[in-house]
Coordinates of C-alpha atoms and ligand atoms in Angstrom, one line a residue:
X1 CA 82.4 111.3 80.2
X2 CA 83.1 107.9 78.9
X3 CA 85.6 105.5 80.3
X4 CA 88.0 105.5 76.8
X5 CA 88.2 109.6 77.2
X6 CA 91.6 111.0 79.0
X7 CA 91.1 114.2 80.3
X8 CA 94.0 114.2 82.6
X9 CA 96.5 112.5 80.4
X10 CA 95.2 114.4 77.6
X11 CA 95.8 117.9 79.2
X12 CA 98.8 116.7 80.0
X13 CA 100.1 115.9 76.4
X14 CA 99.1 118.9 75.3
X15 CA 101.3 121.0 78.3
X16 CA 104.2 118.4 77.2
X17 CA 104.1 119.4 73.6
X18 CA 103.0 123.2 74.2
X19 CA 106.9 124.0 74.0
X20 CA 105.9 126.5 77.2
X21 CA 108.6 128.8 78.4
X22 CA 107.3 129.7 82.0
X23 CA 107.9 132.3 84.3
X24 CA 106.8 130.1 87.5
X25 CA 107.7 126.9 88.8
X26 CA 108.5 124.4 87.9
X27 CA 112.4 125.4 88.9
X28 CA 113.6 123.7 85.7
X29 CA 111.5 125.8 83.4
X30 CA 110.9 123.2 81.1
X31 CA 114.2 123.5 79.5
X32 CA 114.8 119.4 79.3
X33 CA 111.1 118.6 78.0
X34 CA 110.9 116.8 74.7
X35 CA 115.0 117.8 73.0
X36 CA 114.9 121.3 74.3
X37 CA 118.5 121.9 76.3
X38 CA 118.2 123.6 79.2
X39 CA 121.5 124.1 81.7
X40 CA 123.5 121.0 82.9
X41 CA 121.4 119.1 80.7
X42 CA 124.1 116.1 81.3
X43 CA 122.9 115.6 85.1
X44 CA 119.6 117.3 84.8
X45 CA 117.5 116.2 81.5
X46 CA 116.7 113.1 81.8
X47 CA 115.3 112.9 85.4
X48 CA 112.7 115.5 84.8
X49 CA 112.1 115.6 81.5
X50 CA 108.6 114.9 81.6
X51 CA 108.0 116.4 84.6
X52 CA 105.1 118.4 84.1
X53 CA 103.7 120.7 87.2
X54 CA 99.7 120.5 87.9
X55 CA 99.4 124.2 88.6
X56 CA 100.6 126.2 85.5
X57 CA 101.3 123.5 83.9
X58 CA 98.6 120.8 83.3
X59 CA 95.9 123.0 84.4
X60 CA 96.4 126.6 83.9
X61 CA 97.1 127.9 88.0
X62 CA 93.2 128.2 89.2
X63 CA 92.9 124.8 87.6
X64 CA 90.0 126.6 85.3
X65 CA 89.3 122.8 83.2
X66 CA 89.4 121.0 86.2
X67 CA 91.2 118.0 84.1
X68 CA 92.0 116.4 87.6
X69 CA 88.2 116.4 89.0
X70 CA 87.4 114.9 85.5
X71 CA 90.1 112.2 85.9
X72 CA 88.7 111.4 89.4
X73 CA 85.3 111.1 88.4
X74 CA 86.3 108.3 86.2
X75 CA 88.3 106.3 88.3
X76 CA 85.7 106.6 90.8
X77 CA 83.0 105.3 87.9
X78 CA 85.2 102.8 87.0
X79 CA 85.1 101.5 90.8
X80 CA 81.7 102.0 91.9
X81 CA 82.9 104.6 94.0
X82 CA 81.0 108.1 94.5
X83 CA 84.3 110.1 94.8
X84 CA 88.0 109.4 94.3
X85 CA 90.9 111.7 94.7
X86 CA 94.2 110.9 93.1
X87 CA 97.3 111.1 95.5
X88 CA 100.9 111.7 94.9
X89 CA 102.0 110.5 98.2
X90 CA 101.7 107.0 98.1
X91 CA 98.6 104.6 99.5
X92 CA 100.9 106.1 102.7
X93 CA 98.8 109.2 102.2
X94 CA 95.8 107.5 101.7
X95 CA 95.7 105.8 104.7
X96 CA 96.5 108.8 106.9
X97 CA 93.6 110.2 104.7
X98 CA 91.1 107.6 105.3
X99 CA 92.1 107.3 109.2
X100 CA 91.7 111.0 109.2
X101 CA 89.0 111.1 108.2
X102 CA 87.1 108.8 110.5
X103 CA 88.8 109.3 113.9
X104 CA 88.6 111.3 116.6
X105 CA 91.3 112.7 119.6
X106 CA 90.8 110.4 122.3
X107 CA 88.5 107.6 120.8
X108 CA 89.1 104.2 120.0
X109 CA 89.7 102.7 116.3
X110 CA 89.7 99.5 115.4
X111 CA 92.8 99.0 113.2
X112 CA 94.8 95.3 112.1
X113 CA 98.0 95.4 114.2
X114 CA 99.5 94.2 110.7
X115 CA 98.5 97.2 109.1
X116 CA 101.2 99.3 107.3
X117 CA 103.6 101.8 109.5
X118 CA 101.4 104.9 108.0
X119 CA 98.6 104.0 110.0
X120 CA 100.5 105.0 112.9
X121 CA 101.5 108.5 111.5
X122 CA 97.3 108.4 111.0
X123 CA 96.8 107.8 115.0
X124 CA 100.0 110.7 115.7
X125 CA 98.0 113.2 113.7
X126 CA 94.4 112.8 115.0
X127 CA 95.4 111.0 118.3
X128 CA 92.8 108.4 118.2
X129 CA 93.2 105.8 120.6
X130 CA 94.1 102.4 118.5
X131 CA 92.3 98.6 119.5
X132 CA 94.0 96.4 117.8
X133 CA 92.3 93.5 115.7
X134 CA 95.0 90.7 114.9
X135 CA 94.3 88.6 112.2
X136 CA 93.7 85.1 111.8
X137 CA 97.2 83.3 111.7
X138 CA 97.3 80.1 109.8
X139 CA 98.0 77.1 112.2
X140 CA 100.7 75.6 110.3
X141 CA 102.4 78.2 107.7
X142 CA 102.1 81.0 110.9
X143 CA 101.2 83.7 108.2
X144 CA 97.9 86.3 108.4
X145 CA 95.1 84.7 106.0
X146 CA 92.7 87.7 106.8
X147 CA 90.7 89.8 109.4
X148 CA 87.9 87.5 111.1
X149 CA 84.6 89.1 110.4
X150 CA 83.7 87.7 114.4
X151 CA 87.0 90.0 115.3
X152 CA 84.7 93.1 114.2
X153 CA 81.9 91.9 116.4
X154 CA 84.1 91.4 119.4
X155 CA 85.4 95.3 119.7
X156 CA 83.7 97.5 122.1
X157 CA 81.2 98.9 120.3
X158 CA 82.6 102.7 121.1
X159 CA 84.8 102.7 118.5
X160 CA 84.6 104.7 115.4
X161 CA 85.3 102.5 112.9
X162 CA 87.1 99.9 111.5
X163 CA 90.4 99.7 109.4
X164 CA 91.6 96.0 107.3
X165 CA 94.0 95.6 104.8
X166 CA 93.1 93.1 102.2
X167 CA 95.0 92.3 100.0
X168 CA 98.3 91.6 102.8
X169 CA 101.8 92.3 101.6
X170 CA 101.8 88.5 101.5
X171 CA 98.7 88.2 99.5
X172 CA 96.2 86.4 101.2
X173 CA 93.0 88.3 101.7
X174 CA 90.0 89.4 103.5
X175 CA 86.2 88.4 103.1
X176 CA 85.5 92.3 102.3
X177 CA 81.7 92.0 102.1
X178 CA 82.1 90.1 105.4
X179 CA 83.9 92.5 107.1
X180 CA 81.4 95.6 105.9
X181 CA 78.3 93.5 106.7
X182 CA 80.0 93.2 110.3
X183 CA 80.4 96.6 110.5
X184 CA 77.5 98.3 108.8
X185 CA 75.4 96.1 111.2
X186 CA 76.8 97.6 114.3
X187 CA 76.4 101.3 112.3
X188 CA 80.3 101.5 111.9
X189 CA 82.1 102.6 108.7
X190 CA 85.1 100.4 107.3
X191 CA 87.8 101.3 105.8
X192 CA 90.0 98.8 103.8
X193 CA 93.5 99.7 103.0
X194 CA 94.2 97.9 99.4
X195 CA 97.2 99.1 98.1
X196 CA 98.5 96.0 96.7
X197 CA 94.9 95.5 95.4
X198 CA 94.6 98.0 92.3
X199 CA 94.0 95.5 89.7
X200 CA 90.9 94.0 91.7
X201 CA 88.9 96.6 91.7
X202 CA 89.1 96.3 87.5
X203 CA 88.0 92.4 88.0
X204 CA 84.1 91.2 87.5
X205 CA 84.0 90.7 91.5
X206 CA 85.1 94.4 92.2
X207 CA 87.4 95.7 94.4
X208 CA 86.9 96.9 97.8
X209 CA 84.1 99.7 97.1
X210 CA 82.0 97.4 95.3
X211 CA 82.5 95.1 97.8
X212 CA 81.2 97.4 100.8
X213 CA 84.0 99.4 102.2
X214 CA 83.4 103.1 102.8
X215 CA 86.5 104.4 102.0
X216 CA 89.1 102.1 100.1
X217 CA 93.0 103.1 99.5
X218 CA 95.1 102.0 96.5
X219 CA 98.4 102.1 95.0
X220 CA 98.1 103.1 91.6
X221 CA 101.9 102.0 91.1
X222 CA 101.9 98.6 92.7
X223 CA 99.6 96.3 91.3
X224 CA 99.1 98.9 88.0
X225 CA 101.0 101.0 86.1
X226 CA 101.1 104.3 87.3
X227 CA 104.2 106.3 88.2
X228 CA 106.0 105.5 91.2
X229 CA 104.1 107.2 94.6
X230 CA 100.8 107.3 93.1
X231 CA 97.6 105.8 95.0
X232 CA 93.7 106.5 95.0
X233 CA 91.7 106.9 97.9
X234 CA 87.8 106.1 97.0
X235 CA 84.7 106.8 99.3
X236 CA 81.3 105.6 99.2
X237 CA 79.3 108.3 100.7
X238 CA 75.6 106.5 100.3
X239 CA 75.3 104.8 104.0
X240 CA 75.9 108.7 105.1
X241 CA 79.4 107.7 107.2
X242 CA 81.6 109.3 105.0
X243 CA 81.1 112.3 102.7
X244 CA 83.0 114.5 100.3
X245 CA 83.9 117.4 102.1
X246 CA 85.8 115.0 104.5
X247 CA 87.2 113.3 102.1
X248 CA 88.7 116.8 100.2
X249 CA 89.6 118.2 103.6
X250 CA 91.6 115.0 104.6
X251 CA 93.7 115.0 101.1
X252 CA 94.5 118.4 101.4
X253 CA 95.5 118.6 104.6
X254 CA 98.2 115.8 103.2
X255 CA 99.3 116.8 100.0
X256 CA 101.7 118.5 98.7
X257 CA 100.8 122.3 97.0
X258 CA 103.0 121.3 93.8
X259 CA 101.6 117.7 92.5
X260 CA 103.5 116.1 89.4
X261 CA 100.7 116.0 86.8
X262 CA 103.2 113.5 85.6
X263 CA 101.7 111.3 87.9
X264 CA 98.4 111.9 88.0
X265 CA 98.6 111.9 84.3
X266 CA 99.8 108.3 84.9
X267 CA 96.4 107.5 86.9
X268 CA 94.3 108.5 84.7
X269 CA 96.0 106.8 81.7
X270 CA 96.2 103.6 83.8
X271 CA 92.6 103.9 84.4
X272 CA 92.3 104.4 80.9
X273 CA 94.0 101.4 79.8
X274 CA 92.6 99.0 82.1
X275 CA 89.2 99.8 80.9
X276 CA 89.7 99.3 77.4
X277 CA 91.5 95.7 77.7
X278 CA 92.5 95.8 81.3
X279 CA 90.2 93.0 82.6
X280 CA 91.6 90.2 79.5
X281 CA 95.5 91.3 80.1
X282 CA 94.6 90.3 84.0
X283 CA 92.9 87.1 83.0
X284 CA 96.0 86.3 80.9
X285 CA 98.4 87.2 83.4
X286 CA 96.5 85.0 86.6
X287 CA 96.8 82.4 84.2
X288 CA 99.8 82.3 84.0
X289 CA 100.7 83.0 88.0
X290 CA 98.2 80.1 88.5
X291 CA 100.0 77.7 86.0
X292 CA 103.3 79.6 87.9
X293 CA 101.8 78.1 90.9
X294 CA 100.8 74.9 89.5
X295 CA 104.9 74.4 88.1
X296 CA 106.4 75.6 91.6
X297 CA 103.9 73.2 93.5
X298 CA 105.5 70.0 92.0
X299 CA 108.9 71.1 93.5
X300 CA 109.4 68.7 96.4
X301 CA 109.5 70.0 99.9
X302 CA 108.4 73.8 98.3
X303 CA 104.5 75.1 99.6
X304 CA 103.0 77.8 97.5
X305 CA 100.4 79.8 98.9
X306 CA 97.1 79.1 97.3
X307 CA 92.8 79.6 98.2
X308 CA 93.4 75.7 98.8
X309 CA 95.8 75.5 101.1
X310 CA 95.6 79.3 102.8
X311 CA 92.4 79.1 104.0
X312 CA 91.1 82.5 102.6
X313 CA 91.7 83.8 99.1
X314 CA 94.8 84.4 97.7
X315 CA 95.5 87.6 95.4
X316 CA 95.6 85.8 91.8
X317 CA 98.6 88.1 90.9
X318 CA 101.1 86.8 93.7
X319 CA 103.0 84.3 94.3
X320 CA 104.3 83.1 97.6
X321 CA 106.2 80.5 98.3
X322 CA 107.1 78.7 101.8
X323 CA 110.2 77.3 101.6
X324 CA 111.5 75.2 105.0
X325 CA 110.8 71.8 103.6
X326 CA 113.4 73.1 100.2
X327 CA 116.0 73.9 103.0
X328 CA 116.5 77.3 101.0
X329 CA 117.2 80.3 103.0
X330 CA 114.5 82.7 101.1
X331 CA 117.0 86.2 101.9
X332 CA 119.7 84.8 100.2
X333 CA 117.3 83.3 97.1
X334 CA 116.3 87.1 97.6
X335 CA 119.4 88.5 97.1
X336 CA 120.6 85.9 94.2
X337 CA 117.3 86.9 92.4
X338 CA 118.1 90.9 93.3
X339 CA 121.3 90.2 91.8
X340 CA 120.0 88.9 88.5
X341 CA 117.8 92.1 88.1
X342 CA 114.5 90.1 89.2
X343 CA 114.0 91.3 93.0
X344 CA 111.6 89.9 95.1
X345 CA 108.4 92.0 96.8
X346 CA 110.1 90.4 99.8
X347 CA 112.1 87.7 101.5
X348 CA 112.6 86.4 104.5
X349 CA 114.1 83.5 105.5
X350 CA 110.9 81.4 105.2
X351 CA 109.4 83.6 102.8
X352 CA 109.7 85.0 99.2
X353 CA 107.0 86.6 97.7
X354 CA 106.6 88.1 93.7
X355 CA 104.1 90.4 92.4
X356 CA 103.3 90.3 88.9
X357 CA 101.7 92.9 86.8
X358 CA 99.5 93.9 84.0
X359 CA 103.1 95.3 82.6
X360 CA 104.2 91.4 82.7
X361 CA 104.1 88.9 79.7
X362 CA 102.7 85.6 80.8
X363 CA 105.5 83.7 78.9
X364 CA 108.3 85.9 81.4
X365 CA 106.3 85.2 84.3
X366 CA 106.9 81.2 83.0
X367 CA 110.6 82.0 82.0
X368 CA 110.6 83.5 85.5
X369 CA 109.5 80.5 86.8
X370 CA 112.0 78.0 85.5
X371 CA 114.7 80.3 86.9
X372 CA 113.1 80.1 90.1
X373 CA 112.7 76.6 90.1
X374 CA 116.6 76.4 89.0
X375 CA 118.1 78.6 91.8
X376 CA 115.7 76.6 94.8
X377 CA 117.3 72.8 93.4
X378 CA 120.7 74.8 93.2
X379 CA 120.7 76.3 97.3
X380 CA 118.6 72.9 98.4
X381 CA 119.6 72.1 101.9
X382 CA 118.0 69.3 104.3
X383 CA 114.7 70.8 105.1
X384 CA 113.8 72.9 108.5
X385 CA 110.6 73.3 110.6
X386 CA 109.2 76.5 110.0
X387 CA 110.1 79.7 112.2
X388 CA 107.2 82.3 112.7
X389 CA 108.0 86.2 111.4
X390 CA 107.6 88.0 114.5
X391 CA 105.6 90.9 112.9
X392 CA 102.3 89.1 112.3
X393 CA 101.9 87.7 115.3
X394 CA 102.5 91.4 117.7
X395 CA 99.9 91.6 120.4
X396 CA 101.2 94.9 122.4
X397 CA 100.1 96.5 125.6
X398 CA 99.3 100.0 124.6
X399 CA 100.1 102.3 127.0
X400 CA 99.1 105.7 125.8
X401 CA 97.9 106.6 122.4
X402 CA 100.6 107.2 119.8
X403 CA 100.1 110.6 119.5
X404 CA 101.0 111.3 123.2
X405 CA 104.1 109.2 123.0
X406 CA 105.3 110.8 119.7
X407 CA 104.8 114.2 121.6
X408 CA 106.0 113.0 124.7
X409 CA 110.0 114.1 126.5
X410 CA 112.1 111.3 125.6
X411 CA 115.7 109.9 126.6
X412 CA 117.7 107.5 124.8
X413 CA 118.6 104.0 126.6
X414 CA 120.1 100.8 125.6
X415 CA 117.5 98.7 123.9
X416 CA 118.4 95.8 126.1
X417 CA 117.7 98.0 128.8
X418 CA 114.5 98.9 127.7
X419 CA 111.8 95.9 129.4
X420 CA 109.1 97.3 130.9
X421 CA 109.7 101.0 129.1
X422 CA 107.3 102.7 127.0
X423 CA 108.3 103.1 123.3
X424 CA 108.4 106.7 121.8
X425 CA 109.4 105.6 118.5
X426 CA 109.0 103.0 115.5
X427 CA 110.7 99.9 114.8
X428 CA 110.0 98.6 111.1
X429 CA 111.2 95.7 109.5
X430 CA 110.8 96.9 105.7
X431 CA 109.2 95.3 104.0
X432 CA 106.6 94.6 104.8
X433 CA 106.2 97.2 106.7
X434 CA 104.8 96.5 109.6
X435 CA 106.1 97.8 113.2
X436 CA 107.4 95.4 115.6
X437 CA 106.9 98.0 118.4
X438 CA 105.2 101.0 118.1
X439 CA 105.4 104.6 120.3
X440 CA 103.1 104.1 123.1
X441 CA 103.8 100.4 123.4
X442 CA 105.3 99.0 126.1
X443 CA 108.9 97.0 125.2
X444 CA 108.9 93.6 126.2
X445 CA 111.7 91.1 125.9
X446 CA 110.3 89.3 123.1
X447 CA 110.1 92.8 121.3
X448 CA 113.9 93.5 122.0
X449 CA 114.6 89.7 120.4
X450 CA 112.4 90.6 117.3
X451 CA 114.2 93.4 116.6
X452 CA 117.5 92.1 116.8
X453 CA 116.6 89.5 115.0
X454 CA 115.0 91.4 112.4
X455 CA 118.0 93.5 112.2
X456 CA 120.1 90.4 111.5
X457 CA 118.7 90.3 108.3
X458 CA 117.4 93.4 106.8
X459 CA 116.3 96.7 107.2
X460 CA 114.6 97.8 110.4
X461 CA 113.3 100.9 109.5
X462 CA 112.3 104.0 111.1
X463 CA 114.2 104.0 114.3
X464 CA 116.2 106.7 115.4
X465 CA 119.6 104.4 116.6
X466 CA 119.8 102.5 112.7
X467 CA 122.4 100.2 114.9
X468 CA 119.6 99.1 117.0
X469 CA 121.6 99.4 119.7
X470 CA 119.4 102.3 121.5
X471 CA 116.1 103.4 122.1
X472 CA 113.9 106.2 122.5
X473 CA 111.4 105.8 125.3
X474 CA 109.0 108.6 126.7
X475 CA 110.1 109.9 129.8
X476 CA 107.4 109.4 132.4
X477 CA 103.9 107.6 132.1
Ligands
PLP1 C1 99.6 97.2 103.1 C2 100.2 98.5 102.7 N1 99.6 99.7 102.8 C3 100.1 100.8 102.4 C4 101.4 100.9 101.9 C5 102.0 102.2 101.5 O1 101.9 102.3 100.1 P1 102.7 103.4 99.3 O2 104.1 102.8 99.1 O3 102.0 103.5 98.0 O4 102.8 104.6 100.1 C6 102.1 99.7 101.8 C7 103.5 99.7 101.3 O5 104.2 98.8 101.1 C8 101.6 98.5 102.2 O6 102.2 97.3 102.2

């Protein structure tokens, strides 16, 4: 199939416009699809009017045209990928997929401690025994500027493979051919989690498949335009550490039995779109972040993160700014940008970051810009030396693996009780995402700060007490 053919959206289209009335799911019949009125069409209609069902719906229910494998085949050609499998439950999914599929009960993986929370639901389910890999902090700006191919060369060589994420929630990013060099020369499979990388893998340098990773995960509705919760996971099967029938058994185990061909419609016409004019609209659009960067540079006392001053490359589409020597406090330029309608990706109070998109117009990411600029002069305060985020620089003791804490008897105690306990639960700023403390670590008094701290100023997610004030630990070691 060629790369301007549609199967999936197509399909879909036609099960839109069929005018079906049917006698299975979905629940809603239909009724609110196109101007049909179905029953409480005032509260109903418009959330699920085109809500289309895969089975019965999209594809007739033993998925006879296999519109879906079609779609997947292209993604995965567009990549450089030998398979891809569309997922409806987030780059989440796909990283419990691609952990999955690669560990073992009782072995070590090598994961980045910043990794995203799912990674941990990844180590619950197949109760592999996590080393962590921290990654390089930069010495002044005390932010992670990518996983140190000399990092992968240091783990004991028992483990079963390795696990990155490139681009970071802040951006910066990983030497990927690097990191799969270091890996494929010890005869270990990598994995790179790059959900907030979509759009690279549609650049002339490729994304993390092309670049050597064995199984890559993406969100489909961060950097691109698909609906909401959708996210590829791609394998390259040739250096034989991977293979297919992993891969399938690892997605199904995941996924729901009732996928929105909605959104996988939306993959495949993302996929679509990007290949017929995907690659100029993101040339336009880093333009326009770089001349973003260039404008937000010459504000005095602001740093934006750039490959010049990062120390590893930055992701074209974001924009980060560091902004101590401004004096601004970056949660409330957060929440005065929230309130406008233009929220950040995140903020803390060092830190605001932006993702733009294929969807933007490079003259409203320079609108954007001016606005920016407008609301930093407007909160200026004397300028402040620069206080580290506790989540990227976590270096826990790990007690016992996560799955045997998770599963573990547990009893609630104060958390400022809790030194020298052994966490049975999650603590999460979100975003980005990434636990402070994790079940099978041990709590510490610097952990017990973080998370106050944290909670200070935004959501700590995850925990079981949302007050913070109490803890789950597992009852005996
Ligand atoms: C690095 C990273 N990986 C994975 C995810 C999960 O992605 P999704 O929201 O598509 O499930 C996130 C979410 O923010 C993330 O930051």
């Amino acid at each position: 199939m060629a790369q301007d053919e549609t199967p999936l959206l197509d399909a879909w289209r036609r099960a839109q416009r069929s005018g079906k009335r049917p006698m299975q799911i979905p629940g809603h019949k239909m009724r609110y699809t196109l101007d049909r009125k179905g029953w409480a069409a005032d509260l109903i209609g418009d959330t699920v009017r085109d809500d289309i069902v895969m089975q019965g719906g999209v594809d007739d229910n033993a998925y006879s045209h296999d519109y879906l494998g079609k779609a997947e085949a292209l993604w995965a050609q567009q990549v450089g990928a030998d398979a891809s499998r569309f997922l409806v439950g987030g780059s989440s999914q796909g990283n419990i997929t691609a952990v999955g599929m690669v560990a073992d009960r009782g072995v070590p993986i090598a994961i980045d401690r910043t990794s995203h929370r799912s990674t941990q639901a990844a180590l619950v389910i197949s109760g592999a025994v996590p080393v962590w890999i921290y990654p390089r902090l930069h010495p002044e700006f005390h932010l992670p500027i990518g996983m140190d191919p000399e990092a992968i060369r240091r783990v004991p060589e028992d483990v079963n493979g390795f696990f990155a994420t490139s681009p970071s929630y802040i951006g910066t990013m990983s030497d990927v051919a690097s990191l799969a060099r270091a890996a494929h020369d010890r005869g270990q499979v990598l994995i790179v989690d790059q959900a907030w990388g979509a759009h690279l893998d549609f650049l002339p340098e490729g994304g993390a498949v092309r670049n050597g990773a064995d199984i890559s995960v993406t969100s489909v509705h961060k950097a691109l335009t698909g609906y909401s919760q959708t996210a590829v996971v791609s394998i390259r099967e040739g250096r034989g550490f991977v293979d297919r029938s992993t891969l399938d058994r690892w997605v199904d185990l995941t996924t729901t039995t009732s996928p929105s061909g909605t959104l996988l419609a939306s993959i495949d016409a993302t996929r679509a779109a990007m290949a017929r004019g995907g690659r100029e609209r993101l040339e336009l659009l880093m333009e326009s972040v770089a001349q973003a960067r260039r404008r937000l540079a010459a504000v005095p006392g602001l740093i934006v993160l750039d490959d010049a001053n990062a120390g590893c490359r930055v992701d074209p589409m974001k924009l980060t700014l560091i902004l101590p020597g401004t004096g601004v406090d970056g949660t409330a330029l957060g929440n005065a940008l929230f309130d406008l309608g233009h929220g950040p990706e995140s903020s803390d109070r060092d830190t605001i970051v932006f993702t733009a998109s294929v969807a933007d117009e490079p003259e409203w990411i320079l609108a954007f810009t001016d606005l920016l600029i407008g609301l930093i002069e407007s909160m200026r305060q004397p300028g402040r030396p620069m206080a580290p985020l506790a989540v990227w620089r976590v270096e826990p003791e790990v007690v016992v693996t996560p799955r045997e804490a998770f599963f573990a008897d547990r009893r609630r105690i104060p958390l400022r009780d809790a030194v020298g306990e052994v966490s049975a639960e999650q603590f999460c700023p979100y975003p980005p995402g990434v636990p402070l403390l994790a079940p099978g670590e041990r709590v510490t008094a610097e952990t017990i700060e973080a998370i106050q701290t944290a909670g200070k100023v935004g959501r700590v997610a995850y925990s079981s007490d949302p007050t913070l004030e109490t803890i789950e630990v597992i009852d005996a070691v």
